[in-house]
PDB file of C-alpha atoms in Angstrom:
ATOM      1  CA  PRO A 218      -0.480 103.004 304.775  1.00  0.00           C
ATOM      2  CA  ARG A 219      -3.638 103.275 302.661  1.00  0.00           C
ATOM      3  CA  TYR A 220      -1.634 104.188 299.576  1.00  0.00           C
ATOM      4  CA  LEU A 221       0.590 101.144 300.143  1.00  0.00           C
ATOM      5  CA  VAL A 222      -2.442  98.840 300.156  1.00  0.00           C
ATOM      6  CA  GLY A 223      -3.655 100.439 296.908  1.00  0.00           C
ATOM      7  CA  THR A 224      -0.205 100.172 295.337  1.00  0.00           C
ATOM      8  CA  PHE A 225       0.072  96.481 296.209  1.00  0.00           C
ATOM      9  CA  ALA A 226      -3.442  95.883 294.891  1.00  0.00           C
ATOM     10  CA  ILE A 227      -2.613  97.491 291.552  1.00  0.00           C
ATOM     11  CA  GLY A 228       0.688  95.606 291.392  1.00  0.00           C
ATOM     12  CA  LEU A 229      -0.953  92.252 292.065  1.00  0.00           C
ATOM     13  CA  LEU A 230      -3.711  92.895 289.518  1.00  0.00           C
ATOM     14  CA  ALA A 231      -1.087  93.857 286.936  1.00  0.00           C
ATOM     15  CA  ALA A 232       0.885  90.709 287.766  1.00  0.00           C
ATOM     16  CA  ALA A 233      -2.295  88.662 287.318  1.00  0.00           C
ATOM     17  CA  ALA A 234      -2.737  90.173 283.859  1.00  0.00           C
ATOM     18  CA  VAL A 235       0.879  89.415 282.933  1.00  0.00           C
ATOM     19  CA  PHE A 236       0.732  85.866 284.288  1.00  0.00           C
ATOM     20  CA  GLY A 237      -2.532  85.385 282.431  1.00  0.00           C
ATOM     21  CA  LEU A 238      -0.715  85.854 279.119  1.00  0.00           C
ATOM     22  CA  TRP A 239       1.560  82.889 279.764  1.00  0.00           C
ATOM     23  CA  PRO A 240       0.668  79.604 281.439  1.00  0.00           C
ATOM     24  CA  GLN A 241       2.260  79.964 284.882  1.00  0.00           C
ATOM     25  CA  GLY A 242       0.232  77.503 286.901  1.00  0.00           C
ATOM     26  CA  TYR A 243      -1.666  79.103 289.753  1.00  0.00           C
ATOM     27  CA  ALA A 244       0.229  82.401 289.751  1.00  0.00           C
ATOM     28  CA  SER A 245      -2.394  84.323 287.779  1.00  0.00           C
ATOM     29  CA  GLY A 246      -5.314  83.195 289.930  1.00  0.00           C
ATOM     30  CA  THR A 247      -3.425  83.797 293.162  1.00  0.00           C
ATOM     31  CA  CYS A 248      -2.401  87.308 292.148  1.00  0.00           C
ATOM     32  CA  LEU A 249      -5.937  88.081 290.988  1.00  0.00           C
ATOM     33  CA  ARG A 250      -7.523  86.941 294.252  1.00  0.00           C
ATOM     34  CA  LEU A 251      -5.013  88.748 296.431  1.00  0.00           C
ATOM     35  CA  GLY A 252      -5.264  91.881 294.285  1.00  0.00           C
ATOM     36  CA  LEU A 253      -9.054  91.931 294.581  1.00  0.00           C
ATOM     37  CA  LEU A 254      -8.819  91.337 298.331  1.00  0.00           C
ATOM     38  CA  LEU A 255      -6.380  94.214 298.754  1.00  0.00           C
ATOM     39  CA  ALA A 256      -8.518  96.464 296.535  1.00  0.00           C
ATOM     40  CA  ALA A 257     -11.521  95.776 298.772  1.00  0.00           C
ATOM     41  CA  TRP A 258      -9.353  96.480 301.822  1.00  0.00           C
ATOM     42  CA  TRP A 259      -8.220  99.756 300.236  1.00  0.00           C
ATOM     43  CA  LEU A 260     -11.854 100.801 299.818  1.00  0.00           C
ATOM     44  CA  ALA A 261     -12.739  99.894 303.403  1.00  0.00           C
ATOM     45  CA  TYR A 262      -9.516 101.179 305.016  1.00  0.00           C
ATOM     46  CA  PRO A 263     -11.101 104.122 306.921  1.00  0.00           C
ATOM     47  CA  ASP A 264     -13.562 101.737 308.567  1.00  0.00           C
ATOM     48  CA  PHE A 265     -10.774  99.315 309.493  1.00  0.00           C
ATOM     49  CA  ARG A 266      -9.043 102.037 311.469  1.00  0.00           C
ATOM     50  CA  ARG A 267     -12.078 102.344 313.760  1.00  0.00           C
ATOM     51  CA  MET A 268     -12.395  98.623 314.482  1.00  0.00           C
ATOM     52  CA  PRO A 269     -11.328  97.159 317.841  1.00  0.00           C
ATOM     53  CA  LYS A 270      -7.830  95.726 317.909  1.00  0.00           C
ATOM     54  CA  TRP A 271      -8.957  92.177 318.748  1.00  0.00           C
ATOM     55  CA  ILE A 272     -11.043  92.002 315.575  1.00  0.00           C
ATOM     56  CA  LEU A 273      -8.082  93.166 313.491  1.00  0.00           C
ATOM     57  CA  ALA A 274      -5.996  90.385 315.021  1.00  0.00           C
ATOM     58  CA  ALA A 275      -8.724  87.770 314.460  1.00  0.00           C
ATOM     59  CA  ILE A 276      -9.379  88.524 310.772  1.00  0.00           C
ATOM     60  CA  PRO A 277      -6.120  87.017 309.390  1.00  0.00           C
ATOM     61  CA  ILE A 278      -6.524  83.974 311.619  1.00  0.00           C
ATOM     62  CA  VAL A 279     -10.080  83.385 310.386  1.00  0.00           C
ATOM     63  CA  ILE A 280      -9.008  83.835 306.752  1.00  0.00           C
ATOM     64  CA  LEU A 281      -6.216  81.281 307.161  1.00  0.00           C
ATOM     65  CA  VAL A 282      -8.536  78.771 308.836  1.00  0.00           C
ATOM     66  CA  VAL A 283     -11.157  79.146 306.089  1.00  0.00           C
ATOM     67  CA  PHE A 284      -8.508  78.694 303.391  1.00  0.00           C
ATOM     68  CA  TRP A 285      -7.122  75.686 305.222  1.00  0.00           C
ATOM     69  CA  ARG A 286     -10.538  74.062 305.768  1.00  0.00           C
ATOM     70  CA  PRO A 287     -13.233  75.606 303.496  1.00  0.00           C
ATOM     71  CA  TYR A 288     -15.917  73.618 305.326  1.00  0.00           C
ATOM     72  CA  TYR A 289     -15.423  75.878 308.353  1.00  0.00           C
ATOM     73  CA  PHE A 290     -16.855  78.751 306.297  1.00  0.00           C
ATOM     74  CA  LEU A 291     -20.300  77.313 306.996  1.00  0.00           C
ATOM     75  CA  TRP A 292     -19.609  77.693 310.720  1.00  0.00           C
ATOM     76  CA  ALA A 293     -18.124  81.162 310.326  1.00  0.00           C
ATOM     77  CA  ILE A 294     -21.342  82.743 309.023  1.00  0.00           C
ATOM     78  CA  PRO A 295     -23.500  82.007 312.114  1.00  0.00           C
ATOM     79  CA  VAL A 296     -20.634  82.966 314.423  1.00  0.00           C
ATOM     80  CA  LEU A 297     -20.217  86.325 312.672  1.00  0.00           C
ATOM     81  CA  ILE A 298     -23.968  86.957 312.876  1.00  0.00           C
ATOM     82  CA  LEU A 299     -23.901  86.087 316.575  1.00  0.00           C
ATOM     83  CA  ILE A 300     -20.971  88.444 317.212  1.00  0.00           C
ATOM     84  CA  ALA A 301     -22.754  91.226 315.336  1.00  0.00           C
ATOM     85  CA  MET A 302     -25.903  90.738 317.431  1.00  0.00           C
ATOM     86  CA  LEU A 303     -24.088  90.531 320.777  1.00  0.00           C
ATOM     87  CA  LYS A 304     -21.616  93.370 320.361  1.00  0.00           C
ATOM     88  CA  PRO A 305     -22.159  96.330 322.669  1.00  0.00           C
ATOM     89  CA  ARG A 306     -23.914  99.281 321.083  1.00  0.00           C
ATOM     90  CA  LEU A 307     -22.157 102.635 320.992  1.00  0.00           C
ATOM     91  CA  LYS A 308     -24.008 105.475 322.664  1.00  0.00           C
ATOM     92  CA  LEU A 309     -23.687 108.681 320.702  1.00  0.00           C
TER      93      LEU A 309
END
């Protein structure tokens, strides 16, 4: 699975470069943003495997809401800080 994320990231970044050569509307910017997002996910993949399942289900929902209404991003920051402060600590 990690190699698939990296492959898609490279493919989207290559598509962004190709679309950048010709005026294709928003295709270049969309491929660039998604490619960078997948590249960051590829780097953080081992940490994602250790996250609780409910957080993994909530991440795409939060991303869609923020893209739908960018103003909600201002509300997302304090909520994420609050979740980070209230999460139970692991005892090692």
